[in-house]
Short mmCIF file of C-alpha atoms in Angstrom, two decimals:
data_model
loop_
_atom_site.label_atom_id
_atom_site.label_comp_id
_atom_site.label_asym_id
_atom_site.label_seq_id
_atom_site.Cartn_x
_atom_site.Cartn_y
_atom_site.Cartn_z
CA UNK A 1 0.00 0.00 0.00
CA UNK A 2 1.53 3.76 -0.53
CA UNK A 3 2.49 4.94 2.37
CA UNK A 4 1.95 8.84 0.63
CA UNK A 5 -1.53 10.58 1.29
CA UNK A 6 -3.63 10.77 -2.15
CA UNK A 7 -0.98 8.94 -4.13
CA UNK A 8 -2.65 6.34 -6.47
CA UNK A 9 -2.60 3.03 -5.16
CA UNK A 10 0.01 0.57 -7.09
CA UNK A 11 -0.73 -2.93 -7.71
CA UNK A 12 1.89 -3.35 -5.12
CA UNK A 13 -0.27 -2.18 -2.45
CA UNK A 14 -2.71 -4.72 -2.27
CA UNK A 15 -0.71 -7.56 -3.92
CA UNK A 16 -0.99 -9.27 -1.30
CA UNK A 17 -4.13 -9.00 -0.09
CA UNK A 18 -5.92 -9.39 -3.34
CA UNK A 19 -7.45 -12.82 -4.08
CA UNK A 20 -9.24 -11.45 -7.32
CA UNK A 21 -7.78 -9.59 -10.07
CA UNK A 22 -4.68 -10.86 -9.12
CA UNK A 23 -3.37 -11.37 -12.63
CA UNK A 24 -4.67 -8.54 -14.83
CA UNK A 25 -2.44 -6.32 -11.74
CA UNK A 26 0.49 -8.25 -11.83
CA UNK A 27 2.02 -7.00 -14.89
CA UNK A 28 3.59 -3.87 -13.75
CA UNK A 29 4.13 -3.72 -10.36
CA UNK A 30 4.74 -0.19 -9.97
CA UNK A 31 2.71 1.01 -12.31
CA UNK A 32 -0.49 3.13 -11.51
CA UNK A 33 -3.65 1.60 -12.62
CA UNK A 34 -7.29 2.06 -12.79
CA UNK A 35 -9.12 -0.78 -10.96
CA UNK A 36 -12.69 -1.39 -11.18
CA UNK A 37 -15.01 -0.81 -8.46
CA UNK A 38 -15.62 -4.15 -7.54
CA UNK A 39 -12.17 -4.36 -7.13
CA UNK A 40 -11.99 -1.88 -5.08
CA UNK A 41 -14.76 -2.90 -2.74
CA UNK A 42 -12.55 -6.27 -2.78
CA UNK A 43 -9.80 -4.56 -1.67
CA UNK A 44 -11.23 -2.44 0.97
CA UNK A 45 -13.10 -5.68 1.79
CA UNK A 46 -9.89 -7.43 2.22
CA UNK A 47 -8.13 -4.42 4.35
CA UNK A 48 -11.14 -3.80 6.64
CA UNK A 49 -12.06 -7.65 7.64
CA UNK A 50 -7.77 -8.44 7.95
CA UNK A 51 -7.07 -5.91 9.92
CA UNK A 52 -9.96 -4.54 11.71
CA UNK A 53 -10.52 -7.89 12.99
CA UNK A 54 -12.85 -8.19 16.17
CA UNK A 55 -14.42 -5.38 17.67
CA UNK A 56 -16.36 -4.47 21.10
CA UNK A 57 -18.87 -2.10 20.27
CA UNK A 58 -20.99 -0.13 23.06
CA UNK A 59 -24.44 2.40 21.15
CA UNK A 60 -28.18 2.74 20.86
CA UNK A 61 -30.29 0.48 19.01
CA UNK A 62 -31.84 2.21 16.01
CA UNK A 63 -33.82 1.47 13.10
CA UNK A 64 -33.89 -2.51 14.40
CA UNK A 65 -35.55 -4.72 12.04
CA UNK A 66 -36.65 -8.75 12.85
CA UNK A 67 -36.65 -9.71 9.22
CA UNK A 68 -38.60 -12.92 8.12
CA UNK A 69 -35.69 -15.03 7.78
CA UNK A 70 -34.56 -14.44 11.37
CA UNK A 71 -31.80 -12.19 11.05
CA UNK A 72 -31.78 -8.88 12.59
CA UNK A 73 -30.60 -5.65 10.94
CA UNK A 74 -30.40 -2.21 12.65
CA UNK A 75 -28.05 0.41 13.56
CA UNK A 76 -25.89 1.31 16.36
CA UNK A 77 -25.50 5.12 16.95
CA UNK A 78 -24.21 7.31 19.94
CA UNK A 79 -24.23 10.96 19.75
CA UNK A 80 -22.12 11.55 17.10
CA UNK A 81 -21.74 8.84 14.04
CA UNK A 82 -23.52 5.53 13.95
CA UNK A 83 -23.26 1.99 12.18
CA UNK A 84 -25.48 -0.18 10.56
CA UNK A 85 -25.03 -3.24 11.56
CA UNK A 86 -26.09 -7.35 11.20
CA UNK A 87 -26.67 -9.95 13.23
CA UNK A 88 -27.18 -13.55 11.81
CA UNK A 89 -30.03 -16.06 12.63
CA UNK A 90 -27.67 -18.46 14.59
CA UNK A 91 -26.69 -15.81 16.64
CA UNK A 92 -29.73 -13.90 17.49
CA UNK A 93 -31.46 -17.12 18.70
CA UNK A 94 -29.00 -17.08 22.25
CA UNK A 95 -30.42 -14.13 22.82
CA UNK A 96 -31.81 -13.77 26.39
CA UNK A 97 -33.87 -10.50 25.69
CA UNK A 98 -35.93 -8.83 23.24
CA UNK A 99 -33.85 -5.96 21.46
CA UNK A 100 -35.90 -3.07 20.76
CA UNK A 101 -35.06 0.30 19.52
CA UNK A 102 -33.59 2.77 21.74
CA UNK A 103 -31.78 0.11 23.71
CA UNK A 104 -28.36 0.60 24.74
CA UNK A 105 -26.39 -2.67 24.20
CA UNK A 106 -22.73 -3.76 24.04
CA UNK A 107 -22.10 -5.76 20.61
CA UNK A 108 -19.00 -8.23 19.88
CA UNK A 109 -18.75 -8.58 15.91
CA UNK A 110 -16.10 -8.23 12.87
CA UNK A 111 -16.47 -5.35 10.27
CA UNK A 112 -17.29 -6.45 7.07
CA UNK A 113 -17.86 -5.25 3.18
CA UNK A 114 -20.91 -5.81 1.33
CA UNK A 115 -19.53 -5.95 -1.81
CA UNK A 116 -22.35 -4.98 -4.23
CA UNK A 117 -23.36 -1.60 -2.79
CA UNK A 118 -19.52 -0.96 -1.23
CA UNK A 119 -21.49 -0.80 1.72
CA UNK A 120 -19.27 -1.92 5.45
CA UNK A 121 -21.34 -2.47 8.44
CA UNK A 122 -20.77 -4.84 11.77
CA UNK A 123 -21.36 -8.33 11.86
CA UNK A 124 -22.47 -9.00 15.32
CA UNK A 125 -22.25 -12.42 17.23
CA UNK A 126 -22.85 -11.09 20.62
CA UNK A 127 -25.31 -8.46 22.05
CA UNK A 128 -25.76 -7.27 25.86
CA UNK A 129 -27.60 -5.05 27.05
CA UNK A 130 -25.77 -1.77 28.59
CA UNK A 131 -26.57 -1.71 32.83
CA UNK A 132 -28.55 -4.83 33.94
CA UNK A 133 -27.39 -8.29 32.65
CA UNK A 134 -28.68 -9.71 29.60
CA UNK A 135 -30.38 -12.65 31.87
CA UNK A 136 -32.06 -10.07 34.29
CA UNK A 137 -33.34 -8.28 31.17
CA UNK A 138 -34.86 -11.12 29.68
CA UNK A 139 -35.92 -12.13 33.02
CA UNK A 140 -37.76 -8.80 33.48
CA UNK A 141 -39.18 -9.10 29.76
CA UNK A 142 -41.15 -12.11 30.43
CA UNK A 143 -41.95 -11.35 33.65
CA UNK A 144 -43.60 -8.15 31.92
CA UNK A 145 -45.47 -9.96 28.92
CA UNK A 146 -46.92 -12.93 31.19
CA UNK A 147 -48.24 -11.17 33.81
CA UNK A 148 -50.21 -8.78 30.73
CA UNK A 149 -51.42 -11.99 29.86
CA UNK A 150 -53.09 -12.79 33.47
CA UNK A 151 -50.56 -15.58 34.26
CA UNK A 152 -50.12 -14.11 37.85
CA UNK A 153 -53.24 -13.80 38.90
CA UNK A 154 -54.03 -15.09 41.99
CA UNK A 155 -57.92 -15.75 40.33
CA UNK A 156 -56.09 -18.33 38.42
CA UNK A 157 -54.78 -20.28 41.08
CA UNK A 158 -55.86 -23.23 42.25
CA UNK A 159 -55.89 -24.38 46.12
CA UNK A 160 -53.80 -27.45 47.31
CA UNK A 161 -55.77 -30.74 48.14
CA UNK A 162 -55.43 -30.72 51.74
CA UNK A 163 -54.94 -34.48 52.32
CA UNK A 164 -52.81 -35.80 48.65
CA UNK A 165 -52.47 -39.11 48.26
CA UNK A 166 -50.09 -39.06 45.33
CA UNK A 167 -47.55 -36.62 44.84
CA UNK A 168 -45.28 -36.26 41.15
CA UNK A 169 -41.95 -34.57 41.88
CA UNK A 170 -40.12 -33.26 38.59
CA UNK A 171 -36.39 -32.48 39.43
CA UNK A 172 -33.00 -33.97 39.21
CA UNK A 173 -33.07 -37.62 41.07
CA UNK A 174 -29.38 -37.12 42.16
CA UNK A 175 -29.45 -33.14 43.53
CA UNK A 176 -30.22 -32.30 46.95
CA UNK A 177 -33.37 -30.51 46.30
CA UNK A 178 -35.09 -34.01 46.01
CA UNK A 179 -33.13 -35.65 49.07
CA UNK A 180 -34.96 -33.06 50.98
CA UNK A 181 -38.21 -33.45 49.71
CA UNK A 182 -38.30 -36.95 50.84
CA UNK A 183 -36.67 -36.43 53.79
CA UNK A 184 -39.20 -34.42 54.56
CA UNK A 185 -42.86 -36.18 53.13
CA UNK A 186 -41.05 -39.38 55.52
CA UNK A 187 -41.12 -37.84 58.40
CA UNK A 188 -44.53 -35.71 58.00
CA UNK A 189 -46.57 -38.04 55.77
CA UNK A 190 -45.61 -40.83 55.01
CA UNK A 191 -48.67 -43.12 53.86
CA UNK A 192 -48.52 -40.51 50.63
CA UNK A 193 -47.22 -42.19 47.26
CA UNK A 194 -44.74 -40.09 45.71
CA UNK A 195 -43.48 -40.25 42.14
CA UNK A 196 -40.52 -39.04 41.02
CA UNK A 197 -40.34 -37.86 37.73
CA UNK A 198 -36.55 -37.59 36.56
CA UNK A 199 -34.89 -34.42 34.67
CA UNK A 200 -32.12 -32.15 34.19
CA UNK A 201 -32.42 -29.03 36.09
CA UNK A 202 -29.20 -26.86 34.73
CA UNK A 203 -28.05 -26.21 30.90
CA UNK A 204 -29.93 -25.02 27.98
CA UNK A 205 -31.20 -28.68 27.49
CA UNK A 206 -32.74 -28.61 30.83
CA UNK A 207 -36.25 -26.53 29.98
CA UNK A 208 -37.25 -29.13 27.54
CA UNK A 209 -36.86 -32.27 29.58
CA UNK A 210 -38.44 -30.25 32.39
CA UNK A 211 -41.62 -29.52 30.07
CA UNK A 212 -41.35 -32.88 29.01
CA UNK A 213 -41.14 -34.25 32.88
CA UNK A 214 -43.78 -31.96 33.69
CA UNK A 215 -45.82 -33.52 31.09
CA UNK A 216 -45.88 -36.99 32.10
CA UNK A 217 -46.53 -35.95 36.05
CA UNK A 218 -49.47 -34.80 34.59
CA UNK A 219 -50.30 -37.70 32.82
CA UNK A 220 -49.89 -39.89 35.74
CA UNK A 221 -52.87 -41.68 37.14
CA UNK A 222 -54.62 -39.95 40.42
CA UNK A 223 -51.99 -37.52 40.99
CA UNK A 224 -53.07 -34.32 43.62
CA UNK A 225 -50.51 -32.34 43.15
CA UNK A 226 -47.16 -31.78 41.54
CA UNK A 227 -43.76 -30.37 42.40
CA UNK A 228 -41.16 -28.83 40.07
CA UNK A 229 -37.97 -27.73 41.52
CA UNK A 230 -34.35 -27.91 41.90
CA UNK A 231 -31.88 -26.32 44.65
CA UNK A 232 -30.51 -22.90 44.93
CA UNK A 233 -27.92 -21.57 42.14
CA UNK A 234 -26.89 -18.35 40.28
CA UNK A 235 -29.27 -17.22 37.90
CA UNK A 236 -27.51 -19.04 34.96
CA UNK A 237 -27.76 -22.38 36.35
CA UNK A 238 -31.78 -22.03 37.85
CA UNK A 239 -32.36 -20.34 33.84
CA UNK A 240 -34.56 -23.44 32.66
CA UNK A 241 -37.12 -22.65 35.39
CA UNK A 242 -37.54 -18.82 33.45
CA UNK A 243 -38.62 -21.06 29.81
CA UNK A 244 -41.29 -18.88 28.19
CA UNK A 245 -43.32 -22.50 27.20
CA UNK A 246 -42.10 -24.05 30.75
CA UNK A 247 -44.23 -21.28 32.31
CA UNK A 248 -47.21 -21.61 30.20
CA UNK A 249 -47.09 -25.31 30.73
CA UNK A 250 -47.19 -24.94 34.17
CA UNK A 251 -50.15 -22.03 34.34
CA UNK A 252 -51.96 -24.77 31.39
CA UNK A 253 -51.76 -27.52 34.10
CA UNK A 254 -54.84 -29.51 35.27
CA UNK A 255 -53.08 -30.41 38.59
CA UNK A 256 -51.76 -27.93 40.89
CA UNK A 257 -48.49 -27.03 40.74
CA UNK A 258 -45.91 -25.98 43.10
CA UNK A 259 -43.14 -24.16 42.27
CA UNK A 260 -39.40 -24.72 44.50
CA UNK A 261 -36.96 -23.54 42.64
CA UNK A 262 -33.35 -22.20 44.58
CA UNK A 263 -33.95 -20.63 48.10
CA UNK A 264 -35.98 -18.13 49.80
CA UNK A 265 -34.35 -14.60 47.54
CA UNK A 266 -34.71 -16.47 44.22
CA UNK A 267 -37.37 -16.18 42.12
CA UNK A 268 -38.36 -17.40 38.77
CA UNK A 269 -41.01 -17.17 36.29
CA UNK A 270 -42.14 -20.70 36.88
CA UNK A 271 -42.86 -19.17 40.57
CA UNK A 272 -44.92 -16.78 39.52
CA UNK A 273 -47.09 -19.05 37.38
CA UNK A 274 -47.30 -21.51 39.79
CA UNK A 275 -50.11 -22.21 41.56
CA UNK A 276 -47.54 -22.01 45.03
CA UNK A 277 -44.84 -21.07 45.52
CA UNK A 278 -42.19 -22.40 48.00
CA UNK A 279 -39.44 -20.77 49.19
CA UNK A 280 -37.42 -23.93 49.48
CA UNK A 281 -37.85 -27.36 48.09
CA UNK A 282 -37.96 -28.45 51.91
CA UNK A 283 -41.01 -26.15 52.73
CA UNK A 284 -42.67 -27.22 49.30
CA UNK A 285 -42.89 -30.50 50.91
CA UNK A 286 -44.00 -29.16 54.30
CA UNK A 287 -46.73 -27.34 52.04
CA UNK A 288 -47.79 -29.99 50.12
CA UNK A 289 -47.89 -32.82 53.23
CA UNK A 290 -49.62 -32.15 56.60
CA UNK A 291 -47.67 -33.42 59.47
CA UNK A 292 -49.39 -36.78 60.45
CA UNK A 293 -48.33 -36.12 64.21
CA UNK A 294 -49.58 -32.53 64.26
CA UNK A 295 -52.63 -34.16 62.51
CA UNK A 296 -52.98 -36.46 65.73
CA UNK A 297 -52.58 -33.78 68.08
CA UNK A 298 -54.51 -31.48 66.29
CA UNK A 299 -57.30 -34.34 66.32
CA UNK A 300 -56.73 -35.06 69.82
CA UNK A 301 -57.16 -31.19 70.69
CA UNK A 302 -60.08 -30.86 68.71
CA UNK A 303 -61.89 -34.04 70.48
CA UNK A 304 -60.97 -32.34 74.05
CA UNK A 305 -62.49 -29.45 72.88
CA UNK A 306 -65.70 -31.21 71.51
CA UNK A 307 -66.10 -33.17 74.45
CA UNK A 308 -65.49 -29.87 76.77
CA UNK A 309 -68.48 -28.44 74.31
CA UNK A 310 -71.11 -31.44 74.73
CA UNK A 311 -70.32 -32.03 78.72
CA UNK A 312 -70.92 -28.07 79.01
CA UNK A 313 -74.43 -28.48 76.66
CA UNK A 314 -75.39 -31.07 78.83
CA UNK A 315 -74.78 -29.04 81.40
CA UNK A 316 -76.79 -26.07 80.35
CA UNK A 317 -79.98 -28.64 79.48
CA UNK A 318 -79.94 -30.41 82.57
CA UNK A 319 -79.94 -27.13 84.24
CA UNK A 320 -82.65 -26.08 82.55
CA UNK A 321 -84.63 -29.65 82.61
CA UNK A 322 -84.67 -28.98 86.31
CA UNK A 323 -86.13 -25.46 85.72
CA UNK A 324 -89.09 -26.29 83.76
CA UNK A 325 -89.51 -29.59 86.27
CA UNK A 326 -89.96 -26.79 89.32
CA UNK A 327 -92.65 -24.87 87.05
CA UNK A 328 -94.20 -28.16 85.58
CA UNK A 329 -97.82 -28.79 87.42
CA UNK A 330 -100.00 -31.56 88.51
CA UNK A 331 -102.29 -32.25 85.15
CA UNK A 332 -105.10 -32.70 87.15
CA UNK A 333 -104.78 -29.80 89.39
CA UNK A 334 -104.31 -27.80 86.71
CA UNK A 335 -107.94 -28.79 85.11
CA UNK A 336 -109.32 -28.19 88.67
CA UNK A 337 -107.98 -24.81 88.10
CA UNK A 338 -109.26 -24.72 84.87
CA UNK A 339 -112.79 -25.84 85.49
CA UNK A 340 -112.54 -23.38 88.40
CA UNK A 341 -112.02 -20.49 86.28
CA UNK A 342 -114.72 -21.35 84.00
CA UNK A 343 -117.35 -21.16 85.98
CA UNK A 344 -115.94 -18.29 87.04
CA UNK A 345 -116.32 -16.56 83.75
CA UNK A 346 -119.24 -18.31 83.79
CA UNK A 347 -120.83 -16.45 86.43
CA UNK A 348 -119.46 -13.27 85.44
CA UNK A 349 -121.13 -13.44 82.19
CA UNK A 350 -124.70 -14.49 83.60
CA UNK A 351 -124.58 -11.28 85.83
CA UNK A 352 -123.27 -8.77 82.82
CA UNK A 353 -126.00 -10.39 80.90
CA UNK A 354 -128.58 -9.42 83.73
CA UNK A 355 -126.98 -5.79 83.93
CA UNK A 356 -127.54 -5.38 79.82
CA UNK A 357 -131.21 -6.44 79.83
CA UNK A 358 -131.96 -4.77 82.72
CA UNK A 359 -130.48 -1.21 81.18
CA UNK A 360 -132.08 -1.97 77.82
CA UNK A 361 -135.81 -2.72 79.15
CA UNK A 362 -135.17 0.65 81.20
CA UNK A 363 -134.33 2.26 77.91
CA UNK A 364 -137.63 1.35 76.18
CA UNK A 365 -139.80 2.14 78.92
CA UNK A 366 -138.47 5.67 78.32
CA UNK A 367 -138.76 5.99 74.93
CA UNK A 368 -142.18 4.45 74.93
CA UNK A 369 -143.29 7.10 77.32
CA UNK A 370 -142.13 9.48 75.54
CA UNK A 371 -143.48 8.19 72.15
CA UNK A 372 -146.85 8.05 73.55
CA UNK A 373 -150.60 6.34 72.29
CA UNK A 374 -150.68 5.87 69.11
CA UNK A 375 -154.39 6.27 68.59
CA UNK A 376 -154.37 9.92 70.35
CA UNK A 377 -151.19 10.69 67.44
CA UNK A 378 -153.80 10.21 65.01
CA UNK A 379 -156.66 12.19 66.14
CA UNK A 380 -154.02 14.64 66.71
CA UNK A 381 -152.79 14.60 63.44
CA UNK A 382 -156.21 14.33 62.28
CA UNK A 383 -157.41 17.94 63.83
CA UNK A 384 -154.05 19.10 62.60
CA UNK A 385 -154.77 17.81 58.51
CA UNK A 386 -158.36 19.94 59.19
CA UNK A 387 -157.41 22.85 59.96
CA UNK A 388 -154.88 23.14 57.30
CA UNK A 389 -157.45 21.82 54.50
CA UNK A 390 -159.79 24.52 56.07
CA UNK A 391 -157.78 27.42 55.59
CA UNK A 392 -156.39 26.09 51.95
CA UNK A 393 -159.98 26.34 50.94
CA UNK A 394 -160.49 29.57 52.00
CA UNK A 395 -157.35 30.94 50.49
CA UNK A 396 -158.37 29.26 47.06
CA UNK A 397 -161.48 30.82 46.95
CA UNK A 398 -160.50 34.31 47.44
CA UNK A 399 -157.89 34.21 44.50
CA UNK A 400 -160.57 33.07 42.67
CA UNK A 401 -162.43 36.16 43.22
CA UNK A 402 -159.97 37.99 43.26
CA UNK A 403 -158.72 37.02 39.61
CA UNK A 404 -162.66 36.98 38.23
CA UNK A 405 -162.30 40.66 39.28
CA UNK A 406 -159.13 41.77 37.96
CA UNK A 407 -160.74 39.81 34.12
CA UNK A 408 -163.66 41.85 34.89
CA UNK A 409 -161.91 44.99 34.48
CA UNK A 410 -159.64 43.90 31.76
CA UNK A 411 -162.80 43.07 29.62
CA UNK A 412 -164.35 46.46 30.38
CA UNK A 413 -160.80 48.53 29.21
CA UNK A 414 -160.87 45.69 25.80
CA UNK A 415 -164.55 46.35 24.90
CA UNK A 416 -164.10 50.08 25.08
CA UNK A 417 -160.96 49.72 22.79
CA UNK A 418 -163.42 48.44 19.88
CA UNK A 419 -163.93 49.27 16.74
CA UNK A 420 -167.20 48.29 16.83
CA UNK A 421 -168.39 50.83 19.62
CA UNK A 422 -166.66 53.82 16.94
CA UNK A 423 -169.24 52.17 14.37
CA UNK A 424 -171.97 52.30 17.03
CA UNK A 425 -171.17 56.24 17.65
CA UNK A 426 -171.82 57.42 13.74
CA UNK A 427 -168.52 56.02 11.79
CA UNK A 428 -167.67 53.88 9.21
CA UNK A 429 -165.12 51.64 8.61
CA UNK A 430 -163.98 51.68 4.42
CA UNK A 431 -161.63 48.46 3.16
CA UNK A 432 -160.70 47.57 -0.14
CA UNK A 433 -159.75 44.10 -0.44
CA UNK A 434 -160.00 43.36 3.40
CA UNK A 435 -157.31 46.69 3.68
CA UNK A 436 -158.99 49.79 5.99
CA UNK A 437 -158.56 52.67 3.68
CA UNK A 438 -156.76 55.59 5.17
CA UNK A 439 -155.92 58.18 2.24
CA UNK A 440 -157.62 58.31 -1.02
CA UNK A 441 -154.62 57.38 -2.27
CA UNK A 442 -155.41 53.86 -1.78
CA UNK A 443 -157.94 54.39 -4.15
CA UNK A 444 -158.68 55.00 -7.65
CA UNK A 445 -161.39 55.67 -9.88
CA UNK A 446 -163.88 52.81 -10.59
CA UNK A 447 -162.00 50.57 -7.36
CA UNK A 448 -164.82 48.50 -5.00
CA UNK A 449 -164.70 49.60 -1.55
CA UNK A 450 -166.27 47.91 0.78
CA UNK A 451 -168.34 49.96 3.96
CA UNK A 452 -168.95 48.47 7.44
CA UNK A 453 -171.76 50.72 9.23
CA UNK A 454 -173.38 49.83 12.74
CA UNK A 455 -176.24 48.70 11.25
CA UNK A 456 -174.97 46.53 7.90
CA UNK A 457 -172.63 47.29 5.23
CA UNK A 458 -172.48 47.96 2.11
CA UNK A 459 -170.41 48.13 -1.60
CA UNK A 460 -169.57 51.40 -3.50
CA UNK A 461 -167.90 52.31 -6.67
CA UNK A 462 -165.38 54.94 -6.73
CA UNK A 463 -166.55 57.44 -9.02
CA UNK A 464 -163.47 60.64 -8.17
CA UNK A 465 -160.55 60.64 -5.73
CA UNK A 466 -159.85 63.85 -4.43
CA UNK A 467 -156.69 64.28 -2.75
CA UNK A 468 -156.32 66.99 0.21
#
């Protein structure tokens, strides 16, 4: 390569480097040439991936992109320049987390060239998020999207059988979380059947023989309630027990589950979905199986107590048996008493009877004296009917006379009102047609008028009208 700034590059430079194109630049060695761009992208291909080599790379997540075929593409930027960058299917899938935009991560990868567009970006076989762990995050991720999903509630969860007669444990048959468990269901229960159901608990092989475990616990026959656990580790090693499909397995499970995974501080997803969860695998078992001896003695204490509660009921009834015994009477007597108190009544009733009749025959003989005979009501009302038809008479009669004289007076003022008594003094009384002539204008020469007189009438022909 030239070792001047801007100088032409010499076939020299990149001889050997170069796997292509080799032999049209080997002619001249120090002559300057004009390559082609492809072999230029070779060469800068060639001088970024030999001697850039592998690279730590600490930015922000942008632009990421989960393409169909499983690779990722994004960039990596800080404040000042960014990167675009790759990272491959195979690698991607160890991921513990979800990468998202705006995530700060640490990358491991190699530079390399993309020949067709000349375009150099970082290959990446490792990511981590920046701060927490990469575990934690993924731990925290889950955790998140489960519990959205209603996985944690405590709804969900089903109660523990309080007497199981078959226990399935799913955990490693040699580790000590098992060697506990028994211990344990020996000395508190030990008619119970347990089953152990063998599995790896560590490694990235262990979540699917646990699912798998889990899976024929559940199929066994008449099993109450199931186990899953290991002993206490770093995060790395208790990892199976955080398996996105181990947990929904578990919340999925027609038999209750308890979860023991590690000790008291550590918790795991497959806790949370659990239907308990047990701080140790020890205390899983002391959940799961009552004591048989603190069964006895809590029998014992509860058959003191109900015989304490019946002796003290007795008690109470004979006590009160003796009561009503004191205030219990002689059958017989008490009829006595009863026929005694009848007649009493009896008696008492006869005499109010008396009292009533007595007051209500007083009460007539009042009112009949007061009403009276009935035959001297009717010549009373008799005299009484007389007199008023006498004095109706007598008032009828004298309107009567009294109106015939009134019409006599009215007839007297109508007769002298008519015409007839004019006639009877000297006049006439001319009509034409039945219509009293009043001015000789009614009348014309030659017209019929008809004369009333007192004594007769008579016809006449006009013969002159004379107006006044």
């Amino acid at each position: 390569m030239s070792d001047t700034p801007n100088q032409p590059l010499r076939k020299s430079d990149f001889s050997a480097q170069m796997t292509l194109g080799e032999n049209a630049l080997a002619e001249k060695a120090n002559e300057p040439s004009v390559l082609s761009v492809e072999q230029l992208n070779v060469y800068i291909k060639q001088l970024l991936e030999g001697q850039v080599g592998q690279v730590w790379v600490r930015g922000e997540l942008s632009n990421f992109k989960a393409h169909t075929s499983g690779h990722f593409y994004f960039s990596l930027k800080d404040s000042k320049s960014q990167i675009t960058a790759v990272m491959f299917r195979g690698n991607n899938s160890r991921l513990k987390f979800k990468p998202t935009d705006g995530m700060e991560v640490i990358v491991r990868g190699r530079i390399t060239v993309y020949e067709p567009r000349g375009n150099y970006q970082l290959m990446c076989e490792m990511m981590e998020p920046v701060g927490a762990g990469a575990l934690q995050k993924a731990f925290e991720q889950l955790k998140t999207k489960l519990k959205s999903e209603g996985l944690f509630e405590a709804s969900r969860k089903r109660p523990l059988p309080t007497f199981p007669r078959h226990i399935a444990i799913v955990t490693s048959p040699t580790g000590a979380a098992i060697r506990d468990i028994m211990n344990v269901l020996s000395r508190r229960a030990k008619t119970i059947q347990v089953t152990v159901v063998p599995t790896i608990v560590q490694g990235e092989a262990a979540a699917p023989q646990i699912r798998e475990a889990l899976r024929k616990a559940i199929g066994l026959p008449e099993v109450d309630v199931i186990i899953v656990g290991r002993g206490g580790g770093s995060i790395e090693d208790m990892w199976c027990f955080n398996d996105e499909a181990l947990a929904r397995q578990i919340a999925a499970s027609p038999i209750p589950i308890v979860s023991a995974v590690g000790h008291e501080i550590d918790f795991t997803i497959a806790d949370f979905v659990a239907d308990l969860r047990a701080p140790t695998p020890s205390a899983a078992a002391e959940l799961v199986a009552k004591s048989t001896s603190e069964l006895a003695n809590k029998v014992k204490s509860a058959e003191r107590m109900l015989y304490l509660s019946f002796e003290k009921k007795m008690k109470y009834l004979r006590e009160k048996m003796l009561g009503l015994s004191k205030r219990l009477v002689d059958p017989q007597r008490r009829l006595q008493d009863l026929e005694l108190r009848n007649d009493d009544l009896l008696t008492r009733l006869e005499l109010a009877m008396s009292r009533l009749i007595s007051v209500r025959s007083h009460k007539v003989e009042l009112l009949s004296e007061k009403l009276g005979s009935p035959q001297d009501l009717i010549e009373r009302r008799k005299k009484e009917l007389e007199y008023f038809s006498s004095r109706s008479e007598k008032a009828l009669l004298f309107a009567i006379e009294k109106k015939k004289a009134r019409m006599g007076r009215l007839m007297g003022i109508l007769d002298s009102l008519s015409p007839l008594k004019v006639v009877e003094r000297g006049y006439s009384i001319v009509t034409k047609d039945s219509e009293v002539i009043k001015s000789a204008r009614q009348v014309k020469k030659g017209d019929k008028l008809d004369i009333r007189l007192a004594q007769g009438s008579l016809t006449a022909v006009v013969d002159s009208v004379k107006e006044d």
